[in-house]
């Protein structure tokens, strides 16, 4: 029997709270076999399904526009010349090309106007009750290059134990990957996760009206937590983590970290967070580490099934033996030209599979319309078309210019092929990270068949 995500979440939460399988099955009107299948988290109802996600109409740009209109009214001080919700909606349509409904804007204006930023309620949490999360930015040196990275910051609300991870992008893959890693680091999950209204988590709406994206909905069901969203610009609703973003910048990122790659950066971040356990927060009864050990006993256990965080899609390999994923292009072995393959995009890597077999792993490219070629993928074709070697994009991207000049001095194609095969084998074994790939127009290697028999080619 296939169940919905909401049913799965209810089964997981009730089972984690100690209710028997028989009781759950009886009250929900489903079979005990179904409850037994899903209660431990070993199986998930959405496996092998690729959800389609809609874009939110209440983007950050739209909310900023509404806020700026209301702030303009306050600055002018004219009681009878203020923006109405209808006027804001009309301006959004005219100036921003807004395609949502008027009621959506009316609701947003009403909630933003009804804020009380001067009034704060002291917050107190029980052990394992909640964790607060947020995104922030910091500047680091990656392999000698000044780079802005995204910090995913999390903090347990009871013990204040922090976890900070760095990612290149604030996308769904990074968002889900961060949660899985944080839960593994902490050794369990909380009953609630408090977050803002980022588009990686919210399909539409905000605060109490937010509708979760399918990926985040599946994650919350699998780990058995309730997702709580803050109202726009209400930083005090997640004040611990707002402070954590600033703390991470000032303490972990000063002086500016100089690391070789993202993995080294995350090692440094996690080490600094672990050191923070020795800190005692004013007003707390013990150190962060001591309170975390107390809280850890109440964390909910992790499910056996490893949650898939990748962005998955099926594509067909083109004539250049490449596939396109998220505006960039990645190579596969030439024998798979014309085949349909599966692509999994993770925060730092792209994996390509055919019928469950891993064909290729690439460092995920940062930017648009970039190419990542593995030289060994093209060696069978280059052996057949040796005159294409020095114009081939995979060769130019993987062989240093000075080495190419030495290869051009070789008089025999066999010597060139042997040297290329040796170089391709070494690079395939080392799997280097290409941080700045050469952008070369793809070459149609089949054109060289005509050259070999003396025909003209375009």
Tab-separated table of C-alpha atoms in Angstrom:
chain	number	residue	atom	x	y	z
A	1	UNK	CA	0.000	0.000	0.000
A	2	UNK	CA	1.318	3.449	-0.955
A	3	UNK	CA	0.691	6.145	1.647
A	4	UNK	CA	0.948	9.927	1.538
A	5	UNK	CA	3.787	11.925	3.068
A	6	UNK	CA	1.425	13.215	5.766
A	7	UNK	CA	0.443	9.644	6.714
A	8	UNK	CA	4.122	8.677	6.775
A	9	UNK	CA	4.916	11.631	9.017
A	10	UNK	CA	2.079	10.737	11.392
A	11	UNK	CA	3.251	7.103	11.586
A	12	UNK	CA	6.868	8.150	12.256
A	13	UNK	CA	5.988	10.738	14.925
A	14	UNK	CA	3.529	8.526	16.775
A	15	UNK	CA	5.942	5.599	16.724
A	16	UNK	CA	8.815	7.795	17.958
A	17	UNK	CA	6.539	8.933	20.791
A	18	UNK	CA	6.168	5.318	21.934
A	19	UNK	CA	2.795	4.324	20.459
A	20	UNK	CA	2.455	0.670	19.392
A	21	UNK	CA	2.110	-0.415	15.785
A	22	UNK	CA	-1.268	-1.994	16.515
A	23	UNK	CA	-2.622	1.244	18.000
A	24	UNK	CA	-1.349	3.340	15.093
A	25	UNK	CA	-2.847	0.986	12.508
A	26	UNK	CA	-6.223	0.884	14.255
A	27	UNK	CA	-6.583	4.635	14.716
A	28	UNK	CA	-5.425	5.474	11.169
A	29	UNK	CA	-7.451	2.721	9.496
A	30	UNK	CA	-4.520	1.096	7.730
A	31	UNK	CA	-2.959	-2.354	7.962
A	32	UNK	CA	-0.320	-3.290	10.534
A	33	UNK	CA	1.953	-4.382	7.685
A	34	UNK	CA	1.885	-0.844	6.312
A	35	UNK	CA	2.693	0.615	9.746
A	36	UNK	CA	5.463	-1.949	10.235
A	37	UNK	CA	6.945	-1.068	6.830
A	38	UNK	CA	7.223	2.662	7.512
A	39	UNK	CA	7.448	3.133	11.314
A	40	UNK	CA	11.208	2.537	11.645
A	41	UNK	CA	12.077	4.808	8.715
A	42	UNK	CA	13.653	1.969	6.707
A	43	UNK	CA	11.294	2.643	3.777
A	44	UNK	CA	9.928	5.894	2.400
A	45	UNK	CA	6.769	6.371	0.305
A	46	UNK	CA	8.342	8.790	-2.207
A	47	UNK	CA	11.302	6.661	-3.297
A	48	UNK	CA	11.839	6.605	-7.092
A	49	UNK	CA	9.551	9.617	-7.487
A	50	UNK	CA	10.771	12.980	-8.747
A	51	UNK	CA	8.518	15.736	-7.366
A	52	UNK	CA	7.817	18.824	-9.445
A	53	UNK	CA	8.239	22.036	-7.560
A	54	UNK	CA	6.509	25.320	-8.199
A	55	UNK	CA	8.163	28.699	-7.762
A	56	UNK	CA	6.888	30.930	-4.974
A	57	UNK	CA	5.219	34.178	-6.063
A	58	UNK	CA	6.024	35.850	-2.732
A	59	UNK	CA	9.721	36.164	-3.416
A	60	UNK	CA	12.124	38.127	-1.265
A	61	UNK	CA	12.104	40.862	-3.925
A	62	UNK	CA	8.295	41.134	-3.695
A	63	UNK	CA	8.332	41.299	0.110
A	64	UNK	CA	11.084	43.940	0.017
A	65	UNK	CA	8.987	45.993	-2.419
A	66	UNK	CA	5.942	45.839	-0.108
A	67	UNK	CA	8.072	46.823	2.888
A	68	UNK	CA	9.635	49.734	0.994
A	69	UNK	CA	6.159	51.049	0.048
A	70	UNK	CA	5.030	50.986	3.693
A	71	UNK	CA	8.285	52.583	4.876
A	72	UNK	CA	7.849	55.312	2.265
A	73	UNK	CA	4.386	56.036	3.694
A	74	UNK	CA	5.837	56.369	7.209
A	75	UNK	CA	8.597	58.681	5.983
A	76	UNK	CA	6.145	60.964	4.147
A	77	UNK	CA	3.758	61.149	7.123
A	78	UNK	CA	0.676	61.791	4.947
A	79	UNK	CA	-2.265	59.942	6.474
A	80	UNK	CA	-4.541	60.364	3.452
A	81	UNK	CA	-1.918	59.526	0.821
A	82	UNK	CA	-0.787	56.051	1.714
A	83	UNK	CA	-0.385	52.870	-0.246
A	84	UNK	CA	-3.403	50.606	-0.148
A	85	UNK	CA	-2.960	46.892	-0.690
A	86	UNK	CA	-4.588	47.311	-4.113
A	87	UNK	CA	-2.180	50.098	-5.068
A	88	UNK	CA	0.817	47.986	-3.996
A	89	UNK	CA	-0.540	45.101	-6.080
A	90	UNK	CA	-0.973	47.351	-9.128
A	91	UNK	CA	2.584	48.699	-8.774
A	92	UNK	CA	3.986	45.188	-8.465
A	93	UNK	CA	2.247	44.189	-11.686
A	94	UNK	CA	3.420	47.328	-13.522
A	95	UNK	CA	6.953	47.633	-12.147
A	96	UNK	CA	7.938	44.067	-11.257
A	97	UNK	CA	5.852	41.969	-13.628
A	98	UNK	CA	4.172	40.237	-10.682
A	99	UNK	CA	1.988	37.314	-11.788
A	100	UNK	CA	0.369	36.307	-8.501
A	101	UNK	CA	-3.071	37.153	-7.187
A	102	UNK	CA	-4.259	40.324	-5.458
A	103	UNK	CA	-5.397	38.370	-2.387
A	104	UNK	CA	-1.834	37.107	-1.884
A	105	UNK	CA	-0.557	40.695	-1.731
A	106	UNK	CA	-3.426	41.804	0.522
A	107	UNK	CA	-2.545	39.065	2.991
A	108	UNK	CA	1.153	39.940	2.898
A	109	UNK	CA	0.467	43.659	3.422
A	110	UNK	CA	-1.866	42.883	6.319
A	111	UNK	CA	0.712	40.700	8.087
A	112	UNK	CA	3.604	43.102	7.529
A	113	UNK	CA	1.556	46.060	8.797
A	114	UNK	CA	0.495	44.098	11.863
A	115	UNK	CA	4.036	43.500	13.113
A	116	UNK	CA	5.104	44.628	16.608
A	117	UNK	CA	8.919	44.816	16.366
A	118	UNK	CA	9.300	46.624	19.687
A	119	UNK	CA	7.657	43.840	21.691
A	120	UNK	CA	9.734	40.719	22.416
A	121	UNK	CA	8.666	37.586	24.266
A	122	UNK	CA	11.372	35.737	26.254
A	123	UNK	CA	11.793	32.236	24.806
A	124	UNK	CA	12.534	29.060	26.759
A	125	UNK	CA	12.874	25.594	25.232
A	126	UNK	CA	12.886	22.059	26.584
A	127	UNK	CA	15.699	19.609	25.696
A	128	UNK	CA	15.396	18.331	22.090
A	129	UNK	CA	12.337	20.540	21.534
A	130	UNK	CA	13.687	22.667	18.672
A	131	UNK	CA	16.644	23.641	16.532
A	132	UNK	CA	16.867	26.992	14.756
A	133	UNK	CA	18.544	27.337	11.350
A	134	UNK	CA	19.425	30.122	8.924
A	135	UNK	CA	21.660	31.045	5.993
A	136	UNK	CA	24.424	33.650	6.043
A	137	UNK	CA	27.434	34.661	3.938
A	138	UNK	CA	31.157	34.920	4.619
A	139	UNK	CA	34.301	35.599	2.586
A	140	UNK	CA	37.125	33.052	2.511
A	141	UNK	CA	40.132	32.160	0.345
A	142	UNK	CA	39.551	28.918	-1.571
A	143	UNK	CA	42.767	27.679	-3.151
A	144	UNK	CA	44.109	31.231	-3.096
A	145	UNK	CA	40.999	32.835	-4.618
A	146	UNK	CA	38.802	35.235	-2.631
A	147	UNK	CA	35.349	33.634	-2.570
A	148	UNK	CA	31.991	34.364	-0.952
A	149	UNK	CA	30.505	31.184	0.538
A	150	UNK	CA	27.141	30.468	2.113
A	151	UNK	CA	27.055	29.437	5.774
A	152	UNK	CA	24.261	27.154	6.924
A	153	UNK	CA	24.009	27.851	10.656
A	154	UNK	CA	22.101	25.706	13.150
A	155	UNK	CA	21.775	25.900	16.925
A	156	UNK	CA	19.957	23.695	19.393
A	157	UNK	CA	17.552	25.912	21.309
A	158	UNK	CA	18.115	24.316	24.728
A	159	UNK	CA	21.882	23.782	24.905
A	160	UNK	CA	22.849	26.348	22.218
A	161	UNK	CA	25.184	23.773	20.639
A	162	UNK	CA	26.043	25.215	17.174
A	163	UNK	CA	26.807	23.522	13.873
A	164	UNK	CA	28.009	25.613	10.927
A	165	UNK	CA	28.576	24.226	7.413
A	166	UNK	CA	29.714	26.036	4.258
A	167	UNK	CA	28.248	25.629	0.764
A	168	UNK	CA	28.779	27.337	-2.565
A	169	UNK	CA	25.052	27.740	-3.234
A	170	UNK	CA	21.827	28.270	-1.313
A	171	UNK	CA	19.898	25.672	-3.318
A	172	UNK	CA	17.723	22.720	-2.352
A	173	UNK	CA	20.555	20.193	-2.644
A	174	UNK	CA	22.703	22.152	-0.168
A	175	UNK	CA	19.717	22.802	2.091
A	176	UNK	CA	18.781	19.111	2.409
A	177	UNK	CA	22.418	17.996	2.595
A	178	UNK	CA	23.026	20.409	5.479
A	179	UNK	CA	20.134	18.953	7.490
A	180	UNK	CA	21.264	15.359	6.963
A	181	UNK	CA	24.834	16.230	7.989
A	182	UNK	CA	23.746	18.275	11.008
A	183	UNK	CA	21.454	15.509	12.299
A	184	UNK	CA	24.311	13.013	11.905
A	185	UNK	CA	26.738	15.313	13.732
A	186	UNK	CA	24.313	15.874	16.617
A	187	UNK	CA	23.329	12.209	16.738
A	188	UNK	CA	19.568	12.734	16.480
A	189	UNK	CA	16.741	15.120	15.620
A	190	UNK	CA	14.517	17.560	17.475
A	191	UNK	CA	10.729	17.758	17.532
A	192	UNK	CA	10.722	21.077	15.646
A	193	UNK	CA	12.911	22.970	13.181
A	194	UNK	CA	12.517	26.769	13.111
A	195	UNK	CA	13.459	28.443	9.839
A	196	UNK	CA	12.676	31.574	7.852
A	197	UNK	CA	10.766	31.643	4.559
A	198	UNK	CA	13.570	30.830	2.109
A	199	UNK	CA	12.429	29.545	-1.281
A	200	UNK	CA	14.451	26.341	-0.799
A	201	UNK	CA	11.942	25.411	1.939
A	202	UNK	CA	8.765	27.346	1.116
A	203	UNK	CA	6.714	26.854	-2.044
A	204	UNK	CA	4.444	29.822	-1.369
A	205	UNK	CA	3.241	31.980	1.497
A	206	UNK	CA	5.180	32.691	4.684
A	207	UNK	CA	4.990	32.250	8.437
A	208	UNK	CA	1.882	30.357	9.516
A	209	UNK	CA	0.647	30.391	5.889
A	210	UNK	CA	3.780	28.857	4.368
A	211	UNK	CA	3.508	25.790	2.139
A	212	UNK	CA	6.595	23.593	2.174
A	213	UNK	CA	8.540	22.542	-0.885
A	214	UNK	CA	8.195	18.828	-1.635
A	215	UNK	CA	11.822	18.063	-0.714
A	216	UNK	CA	11.605	19.752	2.680
A	217	UNK	CA	8.215	18.148	3.311
A	218	UNK	CA	9.710	14.699	2.648
A	219	UNK	CA	12.709	15.488	4.879
A	220	UNK	CA	10.500	16.558	7.797
A	221	UNK	CA	8.360	13.447	7.391
A	222	UNK	CA	11.376	11.128	7.288
A	223	UNK	CA	13.020	12.610	10.377
A	224	UNK	CA	9.714	13.130	12.175
A	225	UNK	CA	9.965	16.854	12.956
A	226	UNK	CA	7.520	19.723	12.545
A	227	UNK	CA	8.700	22.567	10.291
A	228	UNK	CA	8.006	26.005	11.789
A	229	UNK	CA	8.418	29.153	9.680
A	230	UNK	CA	9.002	32.666	10.987
A	231	UNK	CA	7.081	35.726	9.858
A	232	UNK	CA	8.871	38.131	7.465
A	233	UNK	CA	11.497	40.356	9.100
A	234	UNK	CA	10.732	38.893	12.546
A	235	UNK	CA	14.332	38.129	13.462
A	236	UNK	CA	13.511	37.805	17.162
A	237	UNK	CA	11.521	34.652	16.387
A	238	UNK	CA	14.825	32.947	15.633
A	239	UNK	CA	17.169	35.208	17.537
A	240	UNK	CA	19.604	32.494	18.595
A	241	UNK	CA	20.551	31.620	15.055
A	242	UNK	CA	20.525	35.252	13.855
A	243	UNK	CA	23.223	35.830	16.450
A	244	UNK	CA	24.984	32.633	15.368
A	245	UNK	CA	25.459	33.908	11.807
A	246	UNK	CA	27.237	36.986	13.148
A	247	UNK	CA	29.178	34.885	15.666
A	248	UNK	CA	30.382	32.549	12.905
A	249	UNK	CA	31.594	35.484	10.818
A	250	UNK	CA	33.411	37.177	13.693
A	251	UNK	CA	34.976	34.093	15.262
A	252	UNK	CA	35.427	31.432	12.591
A	253	UNK	CA	36.031	33.768	9.671
A	254	UNK	CA	38.368	36.276	11.358
A	255	UNK	CA	41.115	36.258	10.204
A	256	UNK	CA	39.809	35.264	6.794
A	257	UNK	CA	40.212	31.482	6.429
A	258	UNK	CA	42.674	30.304	3.793
A	259	UNK	CA	41.832	26.733	2.801
A	260	UNK	CA	42.344	24.516	-0.231
A	261	UNK	CA	38.730	23.449	-0.746
A	262	UNK	CA	35.256	23.341	0.764
A	263	UNK	CA	35.999	20.145	2.654
A	264	UNK	CA	38.900	21.764	4.520
A	265	UNK	CA	36.730	24.785	5.263
A	266	UNK	CA	34.011	22.612	6.789
A	267	UNK	CA	36.577	20.764	8.901
A	268	UNK	CA	37.684	24.131	10.295
A	269	UNK	CA	34.102	25.246	10.934
A	270	UNK	CA	33.197	22.022	12.753
A	271	UNK	CA	36.354	22.147	14.867
A	272	UNK	CA	35.519	25.710	15.951
A	273	UNK	CA	31.956	24.680	16.795
A	274	UNK	CA	33.249	21.790	18.875
A	275	UNK	CA	35.551	24.158	20.765
A	276	UNK	CA	32.518	26.335	21.536
A	277	UNK	CA	31.243	23.561	23.822
A	278	UNK	CA	33.660	24.852	26.457
A	279	UNK	CA	31.876	28.202	26.517
A	280	UNK	CA	29.416	29.072	29.308
A	281	UNK	CA	26.603	31.399	28.305
A	282	UNK	CA	25.582	33.997	30.873
A	283	UNK	CA	22.454	32.878	32.705
A	284	UNK	CA	22.896	29.183	31.791
A	285	UNK	CA	23.458	26.577	34.487
A	286	UNK	CA	26.389	24.849	32.756
A	287	UNK	CA	28.673	24.993	29.709
A	288	UNK	CA	27.320	24.463	26.197
A	289	UNK	CA	28.967	21.027	26.058
A	290	UNK	CA	27.524	19.891	29.393
A	291	UNK	CA	24.039	21.030	28.443
A	292	UNK	CA	24.396	19.352	25.050
A	293	UNK	CA	25.222	16.029	26.707
A	294	UNK	CA	22.057	16.427	28.746
A	295	UNK	CA	20.012	17.355	25.671
A	296	UNK	CA	21.511	14.580	23.548
A	297	UNK	CA	19.713	11.924	25.617
A	298	UNK	CA	16.368	13.361	24.478
A	299	UNK	CA	17.148	13.690	20.758
A	300	UNK	CA	15.071	11.448	18.511
A	301	UNK	CA	16.967	8.561	16.965
A	302	UNK	CA	17.909	8.695	13.294
A	303	UNK	CA	16.102	6.450	10.767
A	304	UNK	CA	18.153	3.688	9.038
A	305	UNK	CA	17.246	4.866	5.528
A	306	UNK	CA	19.740	7.451	4.264
A	307	UNK	CA	17.782	10.392	2.886
A	308	UNK	CA	18.623	11.228	-0.739
A	309	UNK	CA	19.578	14.898	-0.983
A	310	UNK	CA	20.579	15.038	-4.651
A	311	UNK	CA	18.720	16.800	-7.438
A	312	UNK	CA	17.889	13.922	-9.792
A	313	UNK	CA	16.999	13.918	-13.481
A	314	UNK	CA	17.101	11.611	-16.506
A	315	UNK	CA	18.783	12.915	-19.678
A	316	UNK	CA	20.052	11.525	-22.970
A	317	UNK	CA	23.776	11.589	-23.810
A	318	UNK	CA	24.341	13.788	-26.885
A	319	UNK	CA	26.708	13.269	-29.807
A	320	UNK	CA	29.550	14.972	-27.931
A	321	UNK	CA	29.262	12.358	-25.166
A	322	UNK	CA	28.037	14.936	-22.654
A	323	UNK	CA	24.940	15.607	-20.576
A	324	UNK	CA	23.599	18.959	-19.425
A	325	UNK	CA	22.712	19.593	-15.794
A	326	UNK	CA	21.711	22.964	-14.329
A	327	UNK	CA	23.129	25.070	-17.220
A	328	UNK	CA	26.486	23.228	-17.289
A	329	UNK	CA	27.809	20.254	-19.279
A	330	UNK	CA	29.546	17.072	-18.059
A	331	UNK	CA	31.146	14.210	-19.995
A	332	UNK	CA	30.543	10.460	-19.921
A	333	UNK	CA	32.399	7.619	-21.744
A	334	UNK	CA	31.774	7.819	-25.507
A	335	UNK	CA	30.235	4.343	-25.685
A	336	UNK	CA	27.139	5.738	-23.935
A	337	UNK	CA	26.301	8.265	-26.685
A	338	UNK	CA	22.543	8.130	-27.319
A	339	UNK	CA	21.782	6.332	-24.047
A	340	UNK	CA	19.468	7.720	-21.381
A	341	UNK	CA	21.334	8.175	-18.101
A	342	UNK	CA	20.488	9.382	-14.605
A	343	UNK	CA	22.179	12.495	-13.205
A	344	UNK	CA	22.451	13.203	-9.482
A	345	UNK	CA	23.515	16.711	-8.507
A	346	UNK	CA	24.987	17.116	-5.025
A	347	UNK	CA	26.313	20.375	-3.529
A	348	UNK	CA	29.910	19.734	-4.645
A	349	UNK	CA	29.711	16.854	-7.134
A	350	UNK	CA	27.688	15.570	-10.086
A	351	UNK	CA	27.296	11.800	-10.484
A	352	UNK	CA	26.078	10.138	-13.677
A	353	UNK	CA	24.603	6.602	-13.689
A	354	UNK	CA	23.421	4.099	-16.277
A	355	UNK	CA	21.128	1.351	-14.958
A	356	UNK	CA	22.517	1.822	-11.454
A	357	UNK	CA	26.176	1.763	-12.570
A	358	UNK	CA	28.253	4.869	-11.785
A	359	UNK	CA	29.710	6.139	-15.073
A	360	UNK	CA	31.300	9.400	-14.046
A	361	UNK	CA	31.816	11.767	-11.123
A	362	UNK	CA	32.555	15.457	-11.735
A	363	UNK	CA	33.278	18.396	-9.491
A	364	UNK	CA	30.143	20.521	-9.787
A	365	UNK	CA	30.839	23.618	-11.850
A	366	UNK	CA	30.143	27.079	-10.432
A	367	UNK	CA	28.719	29.396	-13.087
A	368	UNK	CA	26.770	28.960	-16.317
A	369	UNK	CA	27.520	27.358	-19.696
A	370	UNK	CA	30.719	25.695	-18.475
A	371	UNK	CA	32.121	22.304	-19.532
A	372	UNK	CA	33.795	19.535	-17.535
A	373	UNK	CA	35.520	16.853	-19.632
A	374	UNK	CA	37.311	13.712	-18.447
A	375	UNK	CA	40.029	12.876	-20.947
A	376	UNK	CA	39.733	9.100	-20.470
A	377	UNK	CA	36.107	9.288	-21.645
A	378	UNK	CA	37.259	10.325	-25.134
A	379	UNK	CA	40.353	8.151	-25.628
A	380	UNK	CA	38.544	5.450	-27.699
A	381	UNK	CA	37.379	8.161	-30.130
A	382	UNK	CA	40.748	9.933	-30.213
A	383	UNK	CA	42.479	6.662	-31.134
A	384	UNK	CA	40.232	6.467	-34.201
A	385	UNK	CA	40.619	10.165	-35.074
A	386	UNK	CA	44.200	11.157	-34.191
A	387	UNK	CA	44.060	14.346	-36.290
A	388	UNK	CA	41.427	15.686	-33.884
A	389	UNK	CA	43.693	15.469	-30.858
A	390	UNK	CA	45.082	18.996	-30.731
A	391	UNK	CA	41.713	20.653	-31.390
A	392	UNK	CA	39.711	18.450	-29.021
A	393	UNK	CA	38.180	20.292	-26.078
A	394	UNK	CA	38.808	17.376	-23.632
A	395	UNK	CA	42.516	17.485	-24.530
A	396	UNK	CA	42.818	21.261	-24.210
A	397	UNK	CA	41.031	21.260	-20.860
A	398	UNK	CA	43.063	18.462	-19.255
A	399	UNK	CA	46.555	18.808	-20.777
A	400	UNK	CA	48.714	21.820	-19.808
A	401	UNK	CA	49.737	24.019	-22.790
A	402	UNK	CA	53.445	23.254	-22.352
A	403	UNK	CA	52.733	19.516	-22.494
A	404	UNK	CA	50.607	19.995	-25.620
A	405	UNK	CA	53.542	21.706	-27.326
A	406	UNK	CA	55.750	18.715	-26.533
A	407	UNK	CA	53.109	16.352	-27.908
A	408	UNK	CA	52.894	18.345	-31.140
A	409	UNK	CA	56.630	17.757	-31.633
A	410	UNK	CA	56.031	14.005	-31.760
A	411	UNK	CA	56.193	12.742	-35.329
A	412	UNK	CA	54.161	9.574	-34.847
A	413	UNK	CA	50.491	9.520	-33.856
A	414	UNK	CA	51.087	6.310	-31.916
A	415	UNK	CA	53.509	8.090	-29.607
A	416	UNK	CA	50.994	10.891	-29.022
A	417	UNK	CA	48.193	8.413	-28.290
A	418	UNK	CA	50.386	6.473	-25.854
A	419	UNK	CA	51.324	9.645	-23.991
A	420	UNK	CA	47.685	10.759	-23.888
A	421	UNK	CA	46.584	7.374	-22.558
A	422	UNK	CA	49.228	7.571	-19.848
A	423	UNK	CA	48.126	11.080	-18.917
A	424	UNK	CA	44.420	10.134	-19.024
A	425	UNK	CA	45.033	7.160	-16.730
A	426	UNK	CA	46.865	9.363	-14.215
A	427	UNK	CA	44.195	12.068	-14.217
A	428	UNK	CA	41.389	9.492	-13.956
A	429	UNK	CA	43.092	7.939	-10.943
A	430	UNK	CA	43.789	11.284	-9.259
A	431	UNK	CA	40.357	12.772	-10.116
A	432	UNK	CA	41.572	16.390	-9.864
A	433	UNK	CA	39.269	19.234	-8.905
A	434	UNK	CA	38.991	21.715	-11.787
A	435	UNK	CA	38.167	25.020	-10.154
A	436	UNK	CA	38.515	27.078	-13.322
A	437	UNK	CA	37.844	24.861	-16.335
A	438	UNK	CA	38.855	26.040	-19.769
A	439	UNK	CA	35.820	27.160	-21.763
A	440	UNK	CA	36.309	25.643	-25.218
A	441	UNK	CA	33.721	25.277	-27.960
A	442	UNK	CA	32.971	21.539	-28.439
A	443	UNK	CA	34.599	20.015	-31.518
A	444	UNK	CA	32.678	17.536	-33.704
A	445	UNK	CA	35.293	14.782	-33.835
A	446	UNK	CA	33.345	12.984	-36.572
A	447	UNK	CA	34.380	15.764	-39.003
A	448	UNK	CA	37.902	14.379	-38.965
A	449	UNK	CA	36.779	11.227	-40.782
A	450	UNK	CA	36.324	13.399	-43.862
A	451	UNK	CA	39.746	14.984	-43.443
A	452	UNK	CA	41.438	11.601	-43.369
A	453	UNK	CA	40.053	10.726	-46.833
A	454	UNK	CA	40.665	14.151	-48.328
A	455	UNK	CA	37.126	15.610	-48.297
A	456	UNK	CA	36.259	19.220	-47.549
A	457	UNK	CA	34.489	19.928	-44.290
A	458	UNK	CA	32.701	22.991	-43.011
